[in-house]
Amino acid sequence: MKKILPALFFLISISAFAQDDLLKELESQATPKKEPVIATFKGFKIINIETNETTPKGNLDFRVGHLFGNIFEESGGGIHTFYGLDQSVDIRIAFHYGLTSRLTVGMAHIKRNETFEGILKYKLLEQKTNGGSPLSIALFGEATTTIKDAEAHPEMALDQFEHRMAYCTQVILARKFGSRFSLVVVPSWVHRNIVDFDQENDLFSIGAGFRLKITRSSAIVADYFYNISPTNNPGYYHPFGIGWEIETGGHVFTVMFTNSGGLAENDFIPNTQDSWENGGIKLSFCISRMFKIAN
Amino acid sequence: MSGHATLSPIAIGPDSNLNGKEIETDLQTSSKVCIWSKVLNFPKKSRRFVFQEFNMNKIIMLLLGLFSATAFCNGQVYTAKTGTASFYSEAPMENIEGISNSVQSIVNTTTKSIAFIISIRSFQFKKDLMQEHFNEKYMESDKFPNATYSGKINEDIDLGKDGTYNVTSSGKIAMHGQEKEITVPGIFTVKNGEATLQTNFPLAVADFKIEIPQLLFQNIADTVAVKVNVSYIPYKK
């Protein structure tokens, strides 16, 4: 026995490096890396809600968002506005730039209330594979100001500059489940420096949205904001949108139906006055084009 | 286990015909007990000896010793110190190039076997979106994280001796869940004891079921040019 065993081992060791085993040897050496989960969402926003995605470093994201008028007659739509297509409730033209792979800055002009918008988004934590973080977390900040003429709009009390400002702060929690489904939950705080006497300066709300990939380049997307604060006087509603997202190299095109009243967080969270029940649904689209302009 | 017969009521019964059997089984049982008691009462020294003969640690040591003696320390197995792989696709709209700096490889010059493994996620592109699309849409790297090659070198090489060896290797390339038999050319260069391998070959994306959406058709060619460069060092476990 004592002599047979070593002989056996000798044979094993010689045969151990057959062709396939070389590959197995390599595979056993390769420790699974914690890789960041990619493509949780295909852009900065789903429809209205922010995602955990930032603009890649050195990339400029040119975004045009358009919100048509209400489709149904009960809410002022119908055939004479060609189901809202003759109206444009809101237009947002924005440039987002990836300062680093984690920090994005952006500027936009928004039609409603002659608004200028500045945004910041910072990727705090990335979801990773192989036992890494189960969540992606990002922080989002928005500040808006209006350039409306104070004298022409005395009802808005715009004589002081502070009164023109409004802010939104969000914590974005996102997770991709498998390769097709991503979910985002966004606790959100909107602060408006001046509001109508019956409204609150601070609004707390929680938003949620998902992306369900249905083909290789398209997905069903939806988002919703629920206002927690007792801000929802009669006549204000929770914005909900559902749409279709198509992605081609460098472009993301989203077309959706939503009742939201605007395109900026500071606007559609507090100011949505149309509801799905009353036919206050609008067609909306967003086009995003990414340009790589620096390394 | 005939010993159990003693416990059965029949065996204890008064029938004399069965008594003979009872005695027999009794004897067997006692003899068995005897053997076990012998084992249990083994002198301490010899018990330890029995134990040592089947000491797993020793066997493993022996096994490892033999492994290293025969397969590893004779300098005929080499592993990649550094390795790069790239692919290039010329297209009317946009040339596409991906580069990976984490190629792992192992070559055994005795058995003439060679293997490569490249993590798909390690490929870097000029454009971040291109990289995302490459992983998400084309290679599906969450499902198929690696590209591998495992094959035989058809010529004799000696990486311990300076020289240039033009070789071919036949084997299996696997990626995106597909396998393909290929033969590729390569050049081993040994200079001042440093061995490097260079290889260039074309790959048809359709062979690996990598689908290109029609909209992007102009973006990517049907065949991509693959380049792999590896420098080898003797393998140490």
Coordinates of C-alpha atoms in Angstrom, one line a residue:
Chain A
M1 CA 0.0 0.0 0.0
K2 CA 2.7 2.4 0.9
K3 CA 4.3 2.1 -2.5
I4 CA 1.1 2.1 -4.5
L5 CA -0.2 5.4 -3.1
P6 CA 2.7 7.6 -4.2
A7 CA 2.6 6.0 -7.6
L8 CA -1.0 6.8 -7.8
F9 CA -0.4 10.4 -6.8
F10 CA 2.3 10.6 -9.3
L11 CA 0.0 9.6 -12.1
I12 CA -2.7 12.0 -10.9
S13 CA -0.2 14.9 -10.8
I14 CA 0.9 14.2 -14.4
S15 CA -2.6 14.0 -15.7
A16 CA -3.7 17.0 -13.7
F17 CA -2.5 19.4 -16.4
A18 CA -4.5 18.1 -19.2
Q19 CA -6.0 20.8 -21.5
D20 CA -9.3 21.4 -19.7
D21 CA -7.6 21.5 -16.3
L22 CA -5.4 24.4 -17.4
L23 CA -8.6 26.4 -17.9
K24 CA -10.0 25.2 -14.6
E25 CA -6.8 26.2 -12.9
L26 CA -7.1 29.7 -14.3
E27 CA -10.8 29.9 -13.4
S28 CA -10.0 28.9 -9.8
Q29 CA -7.4 31.6 -9.6
A30 CA -9.8 34.3 -10.8
T31 CA -11.6 35.6 -7.7
P32 CA -15.0 37.0 -8.6
K33 CA -14.7 40.7 -8.6
K34 CA -17.3 43.1 -7.2
E35 CA -18.3 44.9 -10.4
P36 CA -20.6 47.9 -10.4
V37 CA -24.0 47.0 -11.7
I38 CA -24.5 48.8 -15.1
A39 CA -27.5 50.2 -16.8
T40 CA -29.8 50.2 -13.8
F41 CA -31.6 53.0 -15.7
K42 CA -30.9 54.4 -19.2
G43 CA -30.7 58.0 -18.3
F44 CA -30.8 60.8 -15.8
K45 CA -34.6 60.5 -15.3
I46 CA -37.2 57.8 -15.8
I47 CA -40.0 60.2 -16.8
N48 CA -40.1 62.8 -14.2
I49 CA -38.3 61.0 -11.4
E50 CA -34.6 61.1 -11.0
T51 CA -32.6 57.9 -11.3
N52 CA -29.4 56.9 -9.6
E53 CA -27.6 57.3 -13.0
T54 CA -25.3 60.3 -13.5
T55 CA -23.8 61.5 -16.7
P56 CA -20.6 59.7 -17.5
K57 CA -17.4 61.8 -16.9
G58 CA -16.7 64.2 -19.7
N59 CA -20.0 63.6 -21.3
L60 CA -22.6 66.2 -22.2
D61 CA -26.2 65.1 -22.1
F62 CA -28.4 67.3 -24.2
R63 CA -32.0 66.8 -23.1
V64 CA -35.2 68.1 -24.5
G65 CA -38.4 67.4 -22.6
H66 CA -41.8 68.3 -23.8
L67 CA -45.2 68.2 -22.1
F68 CA -48.2 68.6 -24.3
G69 CA -51.7 69.6 -23.2
N70 CA -54.4 67.5 -21.6
I71 CA -55.8 64.9 -23.9
F72 CA -59.4 64.7 -22.8
E73 CA -62.1 67.2 -23.1
E74 CA -63.0 67.2 -19.4
S75 CA -59.7 68.8 -18.7
G76 CA -59.6 71.2 -21.6
G77 CA -58.3 68.8 -24.3
G78 CA -60.4 67.2 -27.0
I79 CA -60.5 67.7 -30.8
H80 CA -60.0 71.5 -30.7
T81 CA -56.6 71.2 -29.2
F82 CA -56.0 68.1 -31.2
Y83 CA -56.0 66.1 -28.0
G84 CA -53.5 68.4 -26.3
L85 CA -50.9 68.3 -29.2
D86 CA -51.6 71.9 -30.1
Q87 CA -50.6 73.0 -26.6
S88 CA -47.3 72.9 -24.9
V89 CA -47.7 73.0 -21.1
D90 CA -44.0 72.8 -20.5
I91 CA -40.7 72.6 -22.3
R92 CA -37.4 71.8 -20.7
I93 CA -34.1 72.3 -22.5
A94 CA -31.2 71.1 -20.5
F95 CA -27.5 70.4 -20.5
H96 CA -26.1 67.9 -18.0
Y97 CA -22.4 67.4 -17.7
G98 CA -20.4 64.7 -16.0
L99 CA -17.7 66.5 -14.0
T100 CA -16.5 63.3 -12.6
S101 CA -17.9 59.8 -12.9
R102 CA -19.9 60.5 -9.8
L103 CA -20.8 64.1 -10.0
T104 CA -23.1 65.7 -12.6
V105 CA -24.0 69.4 -12.9
G106 CA -26.7 70.6 -15.1
M107 CA -28.5 73.7 -16.2
A108 CA -31.9 74.0 -17.9
H109 CA -34.5 76.5 -19.0
I110 CA -38.1 75.6 -18.4
K111 CA -41.0 77.2 -20.0
R112 CA -43.4 77.2 -17.1
N113 CA -42.9 80.3 -15.0
E114 CA -39.9 81.3 -17.1
T115 CA -37.8 79.2 -14.9
F116 CA -34.0 78.6 -14.9
E117 CA -32.9 75.4 -13.2
G118 CA -29.6 74.3 -11.8
I119 CA -29.1 70.7 -10.7
L120 CA -26.5 68.6 -9.0
K121 CA -26.4 64.9 -8.6
Y122 CA -23.9 62.9 -6.7
K123 CA -23.5 59.1 -6.9
L124 CA -22.9 58.1 -3.3
L125 CA -22.9 54.3 -3.5
E126 CA -23.0 51.9 -6.4
Q127 CA -24.8 48.6 -6.4
K128 CA -22.2 45.9 -7.0
T129 CA -22.2 42.2 -7.9
N130 CA -20.7 39.3 -6.0
G131 CA -21.6 40.4 -2.5
G132 CA -21.1 44.1 -2.9
S133 CA -23.6 46.8 -2.0
P134 CA -27.1 45.7 -2.7
L135 CA -28.3 49.3 -3.4
S136 CA -27.3 52.3 -5.4
I137 CA -27.7 55.6 -3.6
A138 CA -27.5 59.1 -5.1
L139 CA -28.2 62.6 -3.8
F140 CA -30.0 65.1 -6.0
G141 CA -30.3 68.8 -5.5
E142 CA -32.3 71.3 -7.6
A143 CA -32.6 75.0 -7.4
T144 CA -34.9 77.0 -9.6
T145 CA -35.5 80.7 -10.1
T146 CA -37.9 82.6 -12.3
I147 CA -37.1 85.6 -14.4
K148 CA -40.7 86.7 -14.5
D149 CA -41.4 90.4 -14.4
A150 CA -42.4 91.3 -10.8
E151 CA -44.6 94.2 -11.9
A152 CA -46.4 92.2 -14.5
H153 CA -47.1 89.4 -12.0
P154 CA -47.9 91.1 -8.7
E155 CA -49.8 88.0 -7.5
M156 CA -46.5 86.1 -7.3
A157 CA -44.8 88.6 -5.0
L158 CA -41.5 88.6 -6.9
D159 CA -40.2 91.9 -5.8
Q160 CA -37.6 90.2 -3.6
F161 CA -35.0 87.9 -5.2
E162 CA -35.4 85.3 -2.5
H163 CA -39.0 84.9 -3.4
R164 CA -38.1 83.6 -6.8
M165 CA -36.2 80.7 -5.4
A166 CA -37.3 77.1 -4.8
Y167 CA -35.3 74.0 -4.0
C168 CA -35.6 70.3 -4.1
T169 CA -33.5 67.8 -2.3
Q170 CA -33.8 64.0 -2.9
V171 CA -32.2 60.8 -1.8
I172 CA -32.3 58.3 -4.6
L173 CA -32.3 54.6 -3.6
A174 CA -32.1 52.3 -6.6
R175 CA -31.7 48.6 -7.2
K176 CA -31.5 46.5 -10.3
F177 CA -33.1 43.1 -9.9
G178 CA -31.7 40.7 -12.4
S179 CA -31.0 42.0 -15.9
R180 CA -34.5 43.4 -16.8
F181 CA -36.1 45.1 -13.8
S182 CA -34.9 48.2 -11.9
L183 CA -36.6 50.0 -9.1
V184 CA -36.1 53.4 -7.6
V185 CA -37.5 55.0 -4.4
V186 CA -37.0 58.7 -3.8
P187 CA -37.7 60.4 -0.6
S188 CA -38.0 64.0 -1.5
W189 CA -38.2 67.5 0.1
V190 CA -39.3 70.5 -1.8
H191 CA -38.8 74.0 -0.3
R192 CA -40.4 77.0 -1.8
N193 CA -39.4 80.4 -0.4
I194 CA -42.8 81.9 -1.1
V195 CA -46.1 80.2 -1.5
D196 CA -49.8 81.1 -1.6
F197 CA -51.2 81.7 1.9
D198 CA -53.0 78.3 1.9
Q199 CA -49.9 76.3 1.0
E200 CA -46.8 74.9 2.8
N201 CA -43.3 76.1 2.2
D202 CA -41.9 72.6 2.8
L203 CA -43.3 69.6 1.1
F204 CA -42.3 66.1 1.8
S205 CA -43.1 63.4 -0.7
I206 CA -42.0 59.9 -1.7
G207 CA -41.5 58.9 -5.3
A208 CA -41.1 55.5 -6.8
G209 CA -40.4 54.3 -10.3
F210 CA -39.4 51.3 -12.3
R211 CA -37.9 50.3 -15.6
L212 CA -38.9 46.9 -17.1
K213 CA -36.8 46.0 -20.1
I214 CA -39.0 44.2 -22.7
T215 CA -36.6 44.0 -25.7
R216 CA -32.9 44.6 -25.9
S217 CA -33.4 48.3 -26.6
S218 CA -36.8 49.2 -25.2
A219 CA -38.4 49.2 -21.8
I220 CA -41.7 50.0 -20.1
V221 CA -41.2 52.8 -17.5
A222 CA -43.4 54.4 -14.9
D223 CA -43.1 56.8 -12.0
Y224 CA -45.2 58.2 -9.2
F225 CA -44.9 60.8 -6.4
Y226 CA -47.0 60.6 -3.3
N227 CA -47.1 63.8 -1.3
I228 CA -46.8 63.1 2.4
S229 CA -47.2 66.6 3.6
P230 CA -50.8 67.9 4.1
T231 CA -50.2 70.0 1.0
N232 CA -52.7 68.4 -1.2
N233 CA -55.6 70.8 -1.1
P234 CA -58.5 69.8 -3.2
G235 CA -57.4 70.3 -6.8
Y236 CA -53.8 69.0 -6.3
Y237 CA -52.9 65.5 -7.3
H238 CA -50.1 63.0 -7.1
P239 CA -48.2 62.9 -10.5
F240 CA -48.1 59.5 -12.2
G241 CA -46.6 58.7 -15.5
I242 CA -46.2 55.6 -17.6
G243 CA -44.3 55.3 -20.8
W244 CA -42.1 53.5 -23.3
E245 CA -38.3 54.1 -23.5
I246 CA -36.3 53.4 -26.6
E247 CA -32.6 53.4 -26.5
T248 CA -30.2 53.5 -29.5
G249 CA -26.5 54.2 -29.4
G250 CA -26.2 57.6 -27.7
H251 CA -29.9 58.5 -27.8
V252 CA -32.6 57.7 -25.3
F253 CA -36.1 58.5 -26.3
T254 CA -39.0 58.3 -23.9
V255 CA -42.6 58.8 -24.7
M256 CA -45.2 58.7 -22.0
F257 CA -48.6 59.7 -20.6
T258 CA -48.6 61.6 -17.4
N259 CA -50.8 63.9 -15.4
S260 CA -47.9 65.9 -14.1
G261 CA -48.1 69.7 -14.3
G262 CA -44.6 70.5 -15.2
L263 CA -41.1 69.1 -15.9
A264 CA -39.1 70.4 -12.9
E265 CA -39.3 68.7 -9.5
N266 CA -40.1 72.1 -7.9
D267 CA -43.1 72.3 -10.1
F268 CA -44.7 68.9 -10.8
I269 CA -44.4 67.7 -7.2
P270 CA -46.4 70.6 -5.7
N271 CA -48.3 71.9 -8.7
T272 CA -49.9 69.0 -10.4
Q273 CA -53.6 70.0 -10.8
D274 CA -54.7 67.5 -13.4
S275 CA -55.7 63.9 -12.6
W276 CA -56.0 60.7 -14.5
E277 CA -59.6 60.4 -13.4
N278 CA -60.6 63.7 -14.9
G279 CA -58.8 63.0 -18.2
G280 CA -56.0 65.3 -17.3
I281 CA -53.5 63.1 -19.1
K282 CA -50.8 64.6 -21.3
L283 CA -48.6 63.1 -23.9
S284 CA -45.0 63.9 -23.1
F285 CA -41.6 63.0 -24.5
C286 CA -38.0 63.4 -23.7
I287 CA -35.0 63.1 -26.0
S288 CA -31.6 62.7 -24.6
R289 CA -28.4 62.8 -26.7
M290 CA -25.1 62.1 -25.2
F291 CA -21.9 63.7 -26.5
K292 CA -18.5 62.8 -25.3
I293 CA -16.6 66.1 -25.2
A294 CA -13.7 65.5 -22.8
N295 CA -11.8 62.6 -21.2
Chain B
M1 CA -25.9 -9.8 12.2
S2 CA -26.5 -13.2 13.5
G3 CA -25.7 -12.0 17.0
H4 CA -29.1 -10.4 17.3
A5 CA -30.7 -13.9 17.4
T6 CA -30.0 -14.2 21.1
L7 CA -32.3 -11.4 21.8
S8 CA -35.3 -12.9 20.0
P9 CA -37.9 -14.6 22.2
I10 CA -37.6 -17.8 20.2
A11 CA -34.0 -18.2 21.2
I12 CA -34.8 -17.9 24.9
G13 CA -37.8 -20.3 24.5
P14 CA -37.7 -23.7 26.2
D15 CA -37.8 -25.8 23.0
S16 CA -34.7 -28.0 23.1
N17 CA -34.5 -28.2 19.3
L18 CA -33.7 -24.6 19.2
N19 CA -31.2 -24.7 22.0
G20 CA -28.5 -25.9 19.8
K21 CA -28.9 -22.9 17.5
E22 CA -28.9 -20.7 20.5
I23 CA -25.6 -22.0 21.6
E24 CA -24.2 -21.5 18.1
T25 CA -25.3 -17.9 17.9
D26 CA -24.1 -17.3 21.4
L27 CA -20.7 -18.5 20.4
Q28 CA -20.6 -16.2 17.4
T29 CA -21.7 -13.3 19.4
S30 CA -19.1 -13.8 22.0
S31 CA -16.4 -14.2 19.4
K32 CA -17.4 -10.9 17.9
V33 CA -17.4 -9.2 21.2
C34 CA -14.0 -10.6 21.6
I35 CA -12.7 -9.0 18.4
W36 CA -14.2 -5.6 19.2
S37 CA -12.8 -5.7 22.7
K38 CA -9.5 -6.5 21.2
V39 CA -9.7 -3.4 19.1
L40 CA -10.9 -1.3 21.9
N41 CA -8.2 -2.5 24.2
F42 CA -5.5 -2.0 21.7
P43 CA -2.3 -0.9 23.4
K44 CA -2.1 2.9 23.1
K45 CA 1.1 2.9 20.9
S46 CA -0.3 0.6 18.2
R47 CA -3.6 2.5 18.1
R48 CA -1.8 5.7 17.4
F49 CA 0.2 3.8 14.7
V50 CA -3.1 2.7 13.0
F51 CA -4.3 6.3 13.1
Q52 CA -1.1 7.7 11.6
E53 CA -1.3 5.4 8.6
F54 CA -4.5 7.2 7.6
N55 CA -3.5 10.7 8.6
M56 CA -5.1 12.9 6.0
N57 CA -2.7 15.7 6.5
K58 CA 0.1 13.5 5.6
I59 CA -1.7 12.4 2.5
I60 CA -2.4 15.9 1.4
M61 CA 1.2 16.9 2.1
L62 CA 2.4 14.0 0.0
L63 CA 0.0 14.9 -2.8
L64 CA 1.0 18.5 -2.8
G65 CA 4.7 17.6 -2.7
L66 CA 4.2 15.4 -5.7
F67 CA 2.2 18.0 -7.5
S68 CA 4.8 20.6 -7.1
A69 CA 7.6 18.2 -7.9
T70 CA 6.2 17.0 -11.1
A71 CA 4.1 19.7 -12.6
F72 CA 5.1 23.1 -11.3
C73 CA 8.8 23.3 -10.3
N74 CA 10.2 21.9 -13.5
G75 CA 9.6 25.2 -15.3
Q76 CA 7.4 23.9 -18.0
V77 CA 4.3 25.6 -16.9
Y78 CA 4.1 29.3 -17.5
T79 CA 1.6 31.8 -16.5
A80 CA 0.8 35.3 -17.7
K81 CA 2.6 38.1 -15.9
T82 CA 0.8 40.7 -17.9
G83 CA -1.6 40.4 -20.8
T84 CA -3.7 42.6 -23.0
A85 CA -6.4 41.8 -25.4
S86 CA -8.1 44.1 -27.8
F87 CA -10.6 44.0 -30.6
Y88 CA -11.1 46.4 -33.4
S89 CA -13.9 46.9 -35.7
E90 CA -13.8 49.4 -38.6
A91 CA -17.1 50.9 -39.5
P92 CA -18.2 53.7 -41.7
M93 CA -19.7 55.7 -38.8
E94 CA -17.5 54.9 -35.9
N95 CA -14.6 52.6 -35.3
I96 CA -15.0 50.5 -32.3
E97 CA -12.2 49.4 -30.1
G98 CA -12.1 47.6 -26.8
I99 CA -9.0 46.9 -24.7
S100 CA -8.6 44.7 -21.7
N101 CA -5.5 44.7 -19.6
S102 CA -6.4 41.7 -17.5
V103 CA -5.8 38.7 -19.6
Q104 CA -5.0 35.6 -17.7
S105 CA -3.2 32.7 -19.4
I106 CA -1.4 29.5 -18.6
V107 CA 0.7 27.4 -20.9
N108 CA 2.3 24.0 -20.3
T109 CA 5.1 23.4 -22.8
T110 CA 5.3 19.7 -22.0
T111 CA 1.7 18.8 -22.7
K112 CA 1.6 21.8 -25.2
S113 CA -1.7 22.9 -23.6
I114 CA -2.6 26.6 -23.5
A115 CA -5.5 28.4 -21.9
F116 CA -6.8 32.0 -21.7
I117 CA -9.4 33.7 -19.7
I118 CA -10.5 37.3 -20.1
S119 CA -13.2 39.1 -18.1
I120 CA -15.7 40.8 -20.4
R121 CA -16.1 43.6 -17.9
S122 CA -12.4 44.4 -18.1
F123 CA -12.7 45.7 -21.7
Q124 CA -12.4 49.5 -21.8
F125 CA -13.8 51.7 -24.5
K126 CA -13.3 55.3 -25.5
K127 CA -17.0 56.0 -25.0
D128 CA -18.7 55.1 -21.7
L129 CA -22.0 54.3 -23.5
M130 CA -20.2 52.0 -25.9
Q131 CA -18.8 50.1 -22.9
E132 CA -22.3 49.9 -21.4
H133 CA -23.8 48.7 -24.6
F134 CA -21.0 46.2 -25.2
N135 CA -21.7 44.6 -21.7
E136 CA -25.4 44.9 -21.5
K137 CA -26.6 44.4 -25.1
Y138 CA -24.0 42.4 -27.0
M139 CA -21.9 40.3 -24.6
E140 CA -24.5 40.1 -21.8
S141 CA -21.6 40.0 -19.3
D142 CA -23.8 39.6 -16.3
K143 CA -24.7 36.1 -17.7
F144 CA -21.5 35.3 -19.5
P145 CA -18.7 37.1 -17.5
N146 CA -15.7 35.6 -19.3
A147 CA -14.3 34.7 -22.7
T148 CA -12.1 31.7 -22.6
Y149 CA -9.8 29.7 -24.9
S150 CA -8.4 26.3 -24.2
G151 CA -6.3 24.4 -26.8
K152 CA -3.2 22.7 -27.9
I153 CA -0.1 24.2 -29.4
N154 CA 0.6 22.2 -32.6
E155 CA 4.4 22.9 -32.6
D156 CA 7.2 22.3 -30.1
I157 CA 8.3 25.3 -28.0
D158 CA 10.9 25.8 -25.3
L159 CA 10.2 29.0 -23.4
G160 CA 13.5 28.4 -21.5
K161 CA 15.5 29.1 -24.6
D162 CA 15.8 32.4 -26.5
G163 CA 14.3 32.4 -29.9
T164 CA 11.2 33.0 -32.0
Y165 CA 8.6 30.3 -32.4
N166 CA 5.9 30.6 -35.0
V167 CA 3.1 28.4 -33.8
T168 CA -0.5 27.5 -34.4
S169 CA -2.9 26.5 -31.7
S170 CA -6.2 24.6 -32.2
G171 CA -8.8 24.6 -29.5
K172 CA -12.1 25.9 -28.3
I173 CA -13.0 29.5 -27.9
A174 CA -16.0 30.2 -25.7
M175 CA -17.9 33.5 -25.0
H176 CA -21.5 34.7 -24.8
G177 CA -22.5 31.1 -24.0
Q178 CA -21.2 29.8 -27.4
E179 CA -18.3 27.6 -28.2
K180 CA -16.3 27.4 -31.4
E181 CA -13.4 25.3 -32.6
I182 CA -10.7 27.5 -34.1
T183 CA -7.1 27.4 -35.1
V184 CA -5.1 30.6 -34.6
P185 CA -1.6 31.6 -35.4
G186 CA 0.8 33.0 -32.8
I187 CA 4.4 34.0 -32.2
F188 CA 6.2 33.1 -29.0
T189 CA 9.3 35.3 -28.6
V190 CA 11.9 34.5 -25.9
K191 CA 14.4 37.2 -25.3
N192 CA 16.7 37.4 -22.4
G193 CA 14.6 34.8 -20.7
E194 CA 11.4 36.7 -21.1
A195 CA 8.7 34.9 -23.0
T196 CA 5.9 36.8 -24.8
L197 CA 3.1 35.7 -27.1
Q198 CA 1.5 37.7 -29.8
T199 CA -1.5 36.6 -31.7
N200 CA -3.9 38.3 -34.2
F201 CA -7.0 36.6 -35.6
P202 CA -10.4 37.5 -36.9
L203 CA -13.6 36.5 -35.2
A204 CA -17.1 36.6 -36.7
V205 CA -19.6 38.0 -34.2
A206 CA -22.3 35.8 -35.6
D207 CA -20.4 32.7 -34.5
F208 CA -21.1 33.7 -30.9
K209 CA -24.7 34.7 -31.4
I210 CA -23.9 38.3 -30.8
E211 CA -26.8 40.1 -32.4
I212 CA -26.4 43.5 -33.8
P213 CA -29.6 45.6 -33.9
Q214 CA -30.5 46.7 -37.4
L215 CA -30.6 50.3 -36.3
L216 CA -27.0 50.1 -35.4
F217 CA -26.0 47.9 -38.2
Q218 CA -23.6 50.4 -39.7
N219 CA -21.9 50.7 -36.3
I220 CA -20.4 47.3 -36.1
A221 CA -18.7 45.1 -38.7
D222 CA -19.5 41.4 -39.0
T223 CA -15.9 40.5 -38.2
V224 CA -13.7 42.0 -35.6
A225 CA -9.9 41.8 -35.4
V226 CA -8.7 40.4 -32.2
K227 CA -5.2 40.9 -30.8
V228 CA -3.8 39.3 -27.7
N229 CA -0.3 40.0 -26.2
V230 CA 0.9 38.1 -23.2
S231 CA 4.2 37.9 -21.3
Y232 CA 4.8 34.8 -19.4
I233 CA 6.7 33.9 -16.2
P234 CA 7.3 30.4 -14.8
Y235 CA 4.3 29.3 -12.8
K236 CA 4.6 29.2 -9.0
K237 CA 1.7 27.9 -7.0

